[in-house]
PDB file of C-alpha atoms in Angstrom:
ATOM      1  CA  VAL A   1      27.983  18.322  19.512  1.00 79.00           C
ATOM      2  CA  ILE A   2      25.556  20.581  20.489  1.00 85.00           C
ATOM      3  CA  GLN A   3      23.378  19.519  23.264  1.00 82.00           C
ATOM      4  CA  PHE A   4      20.619  20.750  25.399  1.00 82.00           C
ATOM      5  CA  ALA A   5      19.028  20.486  28.671  1.00 82.00           C
ATOM      6  CA  ASP A   6      16.524  21.793  30.963  1.00 76.00           C
ATOM      7  CA  ASN A   7      16.416  22.198  34.733  1.00 73.00           C
ATOM      8  CA  ALA A   8      16.079  18.174  35.631  1.00 67.00           C
ATOM      9  CA  SER A   9      18.675  17.111  33.092  1.00 65.00           C
ATOM     10  CA  ASN A  10      22.100  19.232  31.660  1.00 69.00           C
ATOM     11  CA  ARG A  11      21.866  16.849  28.839  1.00 72.00           C
ATOM     12  CA  ASP A  12      18.322  16.252  27.531  1.00 80.00           C
ATOM     13  CA  GLY A  13      18.759  16.721  23.518  1.00 87.00           C
ATOM     14  CA  GLN A  14      21.937  16.071  21.401  1.00 88.00           C
ATOM     15  CA  ILE A  15      22.916  17.090  18.101  1.00 92.00           C
ATOM     16  CA  MET A  16      25.939  15.130  17.360  1.00 91.00           C
ATOM     17  CA  TYR A  17      28.064  13.955  14.211  1.00 93.00           C
ATOM     18  CA  ASP A  18      30.166  10.509  14.638  1.00 91.00           C
ATOM     19  CA  HIS A  19      33.446  11.093  12.673  1.00 92.00           C
ATOM     20  CA  GLY A  20      34.329   7.391  12.866  1.00 91.00           C
ATOM     21  CA  ASN A  21      30.961   6.174  11.000  1.00 88.00           C
ATOM     22  CA  ARG A  22      30.374   9.327   9.007  1.00 92.00           C
ATOM     23  CA  LYS A  23      26.879  10.373  10.446  1.00 93.00           C
ATOM     24  CA  PHE A  24      24.747  13.057  11.825  1.00 94.00           C
ATOM     25  CA  MET A  25      23.003  12.028  15.065  1.00 93.00           C
ATOM     26  CA  PHE A  26      19.362  13.615  16.855  1.00 93.00           C
ATOM     27  CA  ARG A  27      19.199  12.471  20.393  1.00 90.00           C
ATOM     28  CA  SER A  28      16.416  12.987  23.457  1.00 87.00           C
ATOM     29  CA  ALA A  29      16.041  11.823  26.864  1.00 81.00           C
ATOM     30  CA  GLY A  30      19.737  11.738  26.853  1.00 73.00           C
ATOM     31  CA  ASN A  31      21.612   9.305  24.691  1.00 82.00           C
ATOM     32  CA  VAL A  32      18.891   7.661  22.587  1.00 88.00           C
ATOM     33  CA  ASN A  33      19.103   8.307  18.892  1.00 90.00           C
ATOM     34  CA  ARG A  34      16.007   9.326  17.199  1.00 93.00           C
ATOM     35  CA  PHE A  35      17.107  10.097  13.823  1.00 95.00           C
ATOM     36  CA  GLN A  36      20.496   9.403  11.760  1.00 95.00           C
ATOM     37  CA  ILE A  37      21.929  10.559   8.599  1.00 96.00           C
ATOM     38  CA  PHE A  38      24.615   8.534   7.542  1.00 95.00           C
ATOM     39  CA  SER A  39      26.781   9.790   4.693  1.00 93.00           C
ATOM     40  CA  ASN A  40      25.162   7.307   1.991  1.00 94.00           C
ATOM     41  CA  GLY A  41      22.421   9.610   2.413  1.00 94.00           C
ATOM     42  CA  ASP A  42      20.154   6.645   4.322  1.00 96.00           C
ATOM     43  CA  ILE A  43      17.983   7.231   7.008  1.00 96.00           C
ATOM     44  CA  THR A  44      16.702   5.942  10.311  1.00 96.00           C
ATOM     45  CA  ILE A  45      14.343   6.611  12.563  1.00 96.00           C
ATOM     46  CA  GLY A  46      13.582   5.199  15.651  1.00 94.00           C
ATOM     47  CA  ASP A  47      15.028   4.330  19.150  1.00 92.00           C
ATOM     48  CA  ASN A  48      18.866   3.664  18.424  1.00 89.00           C
ATOM     49  CA  HIS A  49      17.759   2.300  14.911  1.00 91.00           C
ATOM     50  CA  ASN A  50      21.563   1.997  13.797  1.00 89.00           C
ATOM     51  CA  THR A  51      21.421   0.216  10.612  1.00 89.00           C
ATOM     52  CA  ALA A  52      19.305   1.537   7.280  1.00 90.00           C
ATOM     53  CA  THR A  53      18.745  -1.462   4.693  1.00 91.00           C
ATOM     54  CA  GLN A  54      16.786   0.791   2.217  1.00 94.00           C
ATOM     55  CA  LYS A  55      17.167   4.631   1.916  1.00 96.00           C
ATOM     56  CA  VAL A  56      14.244   5.673   4.689  1.00 96.00           C
ATOM     57  CA  ASP A  57      14.193   2.824   7.525  1.00 96.00           C
ATOM     58  CA  ILE A  58      11.762   3.529   9.980  1.00 96.00           C
ATOM     59  CA  LEU A  59      11.757   0.982  13.463  1.00 95.00           C
ATOM     60  CA  ASN A  60       8.826   1.577  15.813  1.00 95.00           C
ATOM     61  CA  GLY A  61       9.926  -0.396  18.452  1.00 93.00           C
ATOM     62  CA  ALA A  62       5.935  -2.206  18.566  1.00 96.00           C
ATOM     63  CA  ASP A  63       3.787  -3.713  16.007  1.00 97.00           C
ATOM     64  CA  GLU A  64       0.697  -1.422  15.404  1.00 97.00           C
ATOM     65  CA  ASP A  65      -1.724  -0.583  12.354  1.00 97.00           C
ATOM     66  CA  ASN A  66      -1.098   2.829  12.248  1.00 96.00           C
ATOM     67  CA  ILE A  67       3.807   3.626  11.799  1.00 96.00           C
ATOM     68  CA  VAL A  68       4.135   6.090   9.321  1.00 96.00           C
ATOM     69  CA  ILE A  69       0.768   8.693   8.713  1.00 95.00           C
ATOM     70  CA  VAL A  70       0.672  11.092   6.002  1.00 95.00           C
ATOM     71  CA  ARG A  71      -2.258  13.972   6.755  1.00 93.00           C
ATOM     72  CA  GLY A  72      -3.706  16.597   4.510  1.00 89.00           C
ATOM     73  CA  ALA A  73      -5.117  19.778   5.167  1.00 87.00           C
ATOM     74  CA  ASP A  74      -5.540  19.093   8.906  1.00 86.00           C
ATOM     75  CA  ALA A  75      -4.855  16.804  12.203  1.00 83.00           C
ATOM     76  CA  THR A  76      -8.369  16.311  12.511  1.00 81.00           C
ATOM     77  CA  SER A  77      -9.743  14.419   9.156  1.00 87.00           C
ATOM     78  CA  GLU A  78      -8.570  12.031   6.148  1.00 93.00           C
ATOM     79  CA  TYR A  79      -5.176  10.178   6.676  1.00 94.00           C
ATOM     80  CA  ALA A  80      -2.892   7.791   4.683  1.00 96.00           C
ATOM     81  CA  ALA A  81      -1.226   5.102   7.364  1.00 96.00           C
ATOM     82  CA  VAL A  82       1.080   2.666   6.645  1.00 97.00           C
ATOM     83  CA  GLY A  83       2.074  -0.172   9.629  1.00 97.00           C
ATOM     84  CA  VAL A  84       3.034  -3.848  10.551  1.00 97.00           C
ATOM     85  CA  ASN A  85       0.856  -5.883  13.114  1.00 97.00           C
ATOM     86  CA  GLY A  86       0.513  -9.361  13.605  1.00 96.00           C
ATOM     87  CA  GLY A  87       2.545 -10.705  10.727  1.00 96.00           C
ATOM     88  CA  ASN A  88       0.834  -8.189   8.137  1.00 97.00           C
ATOM     89  CA  ALA A  89       2.067  -5.118   6.509  1.00 97.00           C
ATOM     90  CA  ILE A  90      -1.282  -2.561   6.546  1.00 97.00           C
ATOM     91  CA  ILE A  91      -2.513  -0.069   4.647  1.00 97.00           C
ATOM     92  CA  THR A  92      -4.972   1.981   5.757  1.00 96.00           C
ATOM     93  CA  GLY A  93      -7.263   4.912   4.457  1.00 95.00           C
ATOM     94  CA  GLY A  94      -7.894   6.603   7.902  1.00 94.00           C
ATOM     95  CA  SER A  95     -10.049   9.219   9.931  1.00 92.00           C
ATOM     96  CA  GLY A  96      -9.696  11.140  12.752  1.00 83.00           C
ATOM     97  CA  GLY A  97     -12.942  12.047  13.017  1.00 79.00           C
ATOM     98  CA  SER A  98     -16.011  10.982  11.290  1.00 85.00           C
ATOM     99  CA  ASN A  99     -15.347  11.174   7.779  1.00 89.00           C
ATOM    100  CA  ASN A 100     -15.353   8.739   4.785  1.00 92.00           C
ATOM    101  CA  THR A 101     -11.929   7.588   4.050  1.00 93.00           C
ATOM    102  CA  GLY A 102     -11.022   5.109   0.955  1.00 93.00           C
ATOM    103  CA  ILE A 103      -8.155   4.208  -0.662  1.00 94.00           C
ATOM    104  CA  ILE A 104      -7.274   4.290  -4.527  1.00 93.00           C
ATOM    105  CA  PHE A 105      -4.666   3.213  -6.327  1.00 93.00           C
ATOM    106  CA  ARG A 106      -3.064   5.419  -9.272  1.00 93.00           C
ATOM    107  CA  THR A 107      -0.373   4.226 -12.374  1.00 93.00           C
ATOM    108  CA  ALA A 108       1.196   6.472 -15.446  1.00 94.00           C
ATOM    109  CA  ALA A 109       0.737   5.059 -18.378  1.00 91.00           C
ATOM    110  CA  SER A 110       2.694   7.368 -21.061  1.00 93.00           C
ATOM    111  CA  GLY A 111       3.235   9.736 -18.540  1.00 93.00           C
ATOM    112  CA  SER A 112      -0.339  10.342 -17.693  1.00 93.00           C
ATOM    113  CA  GLU A 113      -1.761   9.249 -14.616  1.00 93.00           C
ATOM    114  CA  ALA A 114      -4.891   7.723 -13.534  1.00 90.00           C
ATOM    115  CA  GLU A 115      -6.853   5.960 -11.310  1.00 89.00           C
ATOM    116  CA  ARG A 116      -6.537   1.884 -11.539  1.00 91.00           C
ATOM    117  CA  LEU A 117      -8.099   0.235  -8.392  1.00 92.00           C
ATOM    118  CA  ARG A 118     -10.203   1.903  -5.554  1.00 92.00           C
ATOM    119  CA  ILE A 119     -11.399   0.569  -2.193  1.00 93.00           C
ATOM    120  CA  THR A 120     -14.230   2.576  -0.973  1.00 91.00           C
ATOM    121  CA  SER A 121     -14.845   3.313   3.160  1.00 92.00           C
ATOM    122  CA  THR A 122     -17.026   0.117   3.513  1.00 91.00           C
ATOM    123  CA  GLY A 123     -14.836  -2.146   1.506  1.00 91.00           C
ATOM    124  CA  ARG A 124     -16.476  -1.634  -2.131  1.00 91.00           C
ATOM    125  CA  THR A 125     -13.290  -2.664  -4.516  1.00 92.00           C
ATOM    126  CA  SER A 126     -13.561  -0.819  -7.899  1.00 91.00           C
ATOM    127  CA  VAL A 127     -11.235  -1.735 -10.482  1.00 90.00           C
ATOM    128  CA  GLY A 128     -10.526   0.759 -13.894  1.00 85.00           C
ATOM    129  CA  SER A 129     -12.589   3.559 -12.622  1.00 76.00           C
ATOM    130  CA  ASN A 130     -13.917   5.321 -10.022  1.00 69.00           C
ATOM    131  CA  ASN A 131     -17.674   3.953 -10.142  1.00 72.00           C
ATOM    132  CA  GLN A 132     -18.210   1.251  -7.832  1.00 73.00           C
ATOM    133  CA  SER A 133     -22.171   1.029  -7.875  1.00 74.00           C
ATOM    134  CA  TYR A 134     -22.387  -2.879  -8.093  1.00 82.00           C
ATOM    135  CA  GLY A 135     -22.102  -5.610  -5.867  1.00 84.00           C
ATOM    136  CA  ARG A 136     -19.027  -5.677  -3.268  1.00 89.00           C
ATOM    137  CA  LEU A 137     -16.182  -6.034  -6.530  1.00 89.00           C
ATOM    138  CA  GLN A 138     -16.708  -4.497 -10.092  1.00 90.00           C
ATOM    139  CA  VAL A 139     -14.597  -4.214 -12.938  1.00 89.00           C
ATOM    140  CA  ASN A 140     -15.203  -1.729 -15.223  1.00 88.00           C
ATOM    141  CA  GLN A 141     -14.224  -2.496 -18.647  1.00 88.00           C
ATOM    142  CA  THR A 142     -12.473  -0.567 -21.275  1.00 86.00           C
ATOM    143  CA  SER A 143     -13.911  -2.308 -24.648  1.00 90.00           C
ATOM    144  CA  ASP A 144     -16.168  -5.047 -24.683  1.00 90.00           C
ATOM    145  CA  ASP A 145     -14.106  -8.179 -25.376  1.00 86.00           C
ATOM    146  CA  ASP A 146     -12.590 -11.212 -23.183  1.00 82.00           C
ATOM    147  CA  GLU A 147      -8.814  -9.265 -23.038  1.00 83.00           C
ATOM    148  CA  ALA A 148     -11.080  -6.378 -20.817  1.00 86.00           C
ATOM    149  CA  GLY A 149     -13.035  -8.359 -18.317  1.00 88.00           C
ATOM    150  CA  ILE A 150     -11.367 -10.887 -16.127  1.00 90.00           C
ATOM    151  CA  ALA A 151      -8.962 -13.940 -16.695  1.00 87.00           C
ATOM    152  CA  VAL A 152      -8.258 -17.047 -14.527  1.00 86.00           C
ATOM    153  CA  LEU A 153      -5.058 -18.720 -15.282  1.00 85.00           C
ATOM    154  CA  ASN A 154      -3.762 -22.514 -14.833  1.00 82.00           C
ATOM    155  CA  SER A 155      -0.421 -23.279 -13.818  1.00 84.00           C
ATOM    156  CA  GLY A 156       0.764 -23.167 -17.169  1.00 80.00           C
ATOM    157  CA  ALA A 157      -0.283 -19.862 -17.554  1.00 72.00           C
ATOM    158  CA  SER A 158      -3.023 -20.584 -20.279  1.00 72.00           C
ATOM    159  CA  ARG A 159      -6.236 -18.771 -20.029  1.00 67.00           C
ATOM    160  CA  SER A 160      -9.011 -21.144 -18.764  1.00 78.00           C
ATOM    161  CA  LEU A 161     -11.723 -18.789 -17.650  1.00 86.00           C
ATOM    162  CA  ARG A 162     -12.669 -15.346 -18.663  1.00 87.00           C
ATOM    163  CA  ILE A 163     -15.485 -13.218 -17.946  1.00 90.00           C
ATOM    164  CA  TYR A 164     -16.695 -10.221 -19.491  1.00 90.00           C
ATOM    165  CA  CYS A 165     -19.855  -8.046 -20.989  1.00 91.00           C
ATOM    166  CA  ASP A 166     -19.766  -7.750 -24.492  1.00 91.00           C
ATOM    167  CA  SER A 167     -21.051  -4.667 -26.490  1.00 92.00           C
ATOM    168  CA  SER A 168     -24.781  -6.113 -26.572  1.00 93.00           C
ATOM    169  CA  ASN A 169     -24.735  -6.461 -22.540  1.00 90.00           C
ATOM    170  CA  ASN A 170     -24.901 -10.132 -22.390  1.00 91.00           C
ATOM    171  CA  ALA A 171     -22.449 -11.565 -19.931  1.00 90.00           C
ATOM    172  CA  VAL A 172     -20.195 -13.843 -21.798  1.00 88.00           C
ATOM    173  CA  PHE A 173     -18.029 -16.633 -19.606  1.00 86.00           C
ATOM    174  CA  ASN A 174     -15.207 -18.074 -22.171  1.00 85.00           C
ATOM    175  CA  SER A 175     -12.935 -21.347 -21.552  1.00 84.00           C
ATOM    176  CA  GLY A 176     -10.032 -22.417 -23.260  1.00 78.00           C
ATOM    177  CA  ASN A 177      -8.312 -20.417 -25.770  1.00 71.00           C
ATOM    178  CA  GLY A 178     -11.022 -18.470 -27.600  1.00 69.00           C
ATOM    179  CA  GLY A 179     -13.651 -20.158 -25.739  1.00 70.00           C
ATOM    180  CA  THR A 180     -13.264 -23.763 -26.832  1.00 75.00           C
ATOM    181  CA  GLY A 181     -13.013 -25.620 -23.562  1.00 79.00           C
ATOM    182  CA  GLN A 182     -15.737 -26.448 -21.433  1.00 78.00           C
ATOM    183  CA  ILE A 183     -16.831 -24.934 -17.853  1.00 79.00           C
ATOM    184  CA  ASN A 184     -17.708 -28.055 -14.955  1.00 79.00           C
ATOM    185  CA  PHE A 185     -20.083 -26.811 -12.378  1.00 79.00           C
ATOM    186  CA  ASN A 186     -19.825 -28.666  -8.551  1.00 74.00           C
ATOM    187  CA  GLU A 187     -16.347 -30.361  -9.995  1.00 71.00           C
ATOM    188  CA  GLY A 188     -18.012 -31.916 -13.655  1.00 67.00           C
ATOM    189  CA  LYS A 189     -21.303 -32.601 -11.725  1.00 67.00           C
ATOM    190  CA  VAL A 190     -22.585 -30.186 -14.644  1.00 73.00           C
ATOM    191  CA  ILE A 191     -20.752 -30.105 -17.754  1.00 72.00           C
ATOM    192  CA  LEU A 192     -21.185 -27.404 -20.370  1.00 73.00           C
ATOM    193  CA  THR A 193     -19.273 -27.659 -23.354  1.00 73.00           C
ATOM    194  CA  SER A 194     -18.735 -25.757 -26.843  1.00 64.00           C
TER     195      SER A 194
END
């Protein structure tokens, strides 16, 4: 045990090794475990949070929008945060000042990372590239066919509706497999068939 003290307390902080449970404990305010490292490498963060269910397990003790924050160049501009509040998992692109902060999702295909989805600071959403110029939701096609636009599947996972733009800048609505189905508007009051 390594103990730290101040004028008001003879045990204000501790670094301990628990031989029976084979873990390191970092304490403050007396005997409150704030950070623990277990023998398998799991880590817990939080007041006396003694059970890690994943490699890093954080117990905040209360719901908050921002529990874990990652900052970039400084402590006052943009940040990324994760939290839990009101039964919801929350991801935040935030700002401590007056900056605009969006959220970008990236994936890697064959080892090449690229942006796949962006939510701007004003709530506009772009799928497929960082270009967000039209509407609240914009889908940026990578080709001009029914595989590049929007698909709505029925419960049997059949392609029921496909919306895309062709190479002549026409909006195309296809229903059924290969466009052989019908499109019903207002629950069948207006029906378009091929």
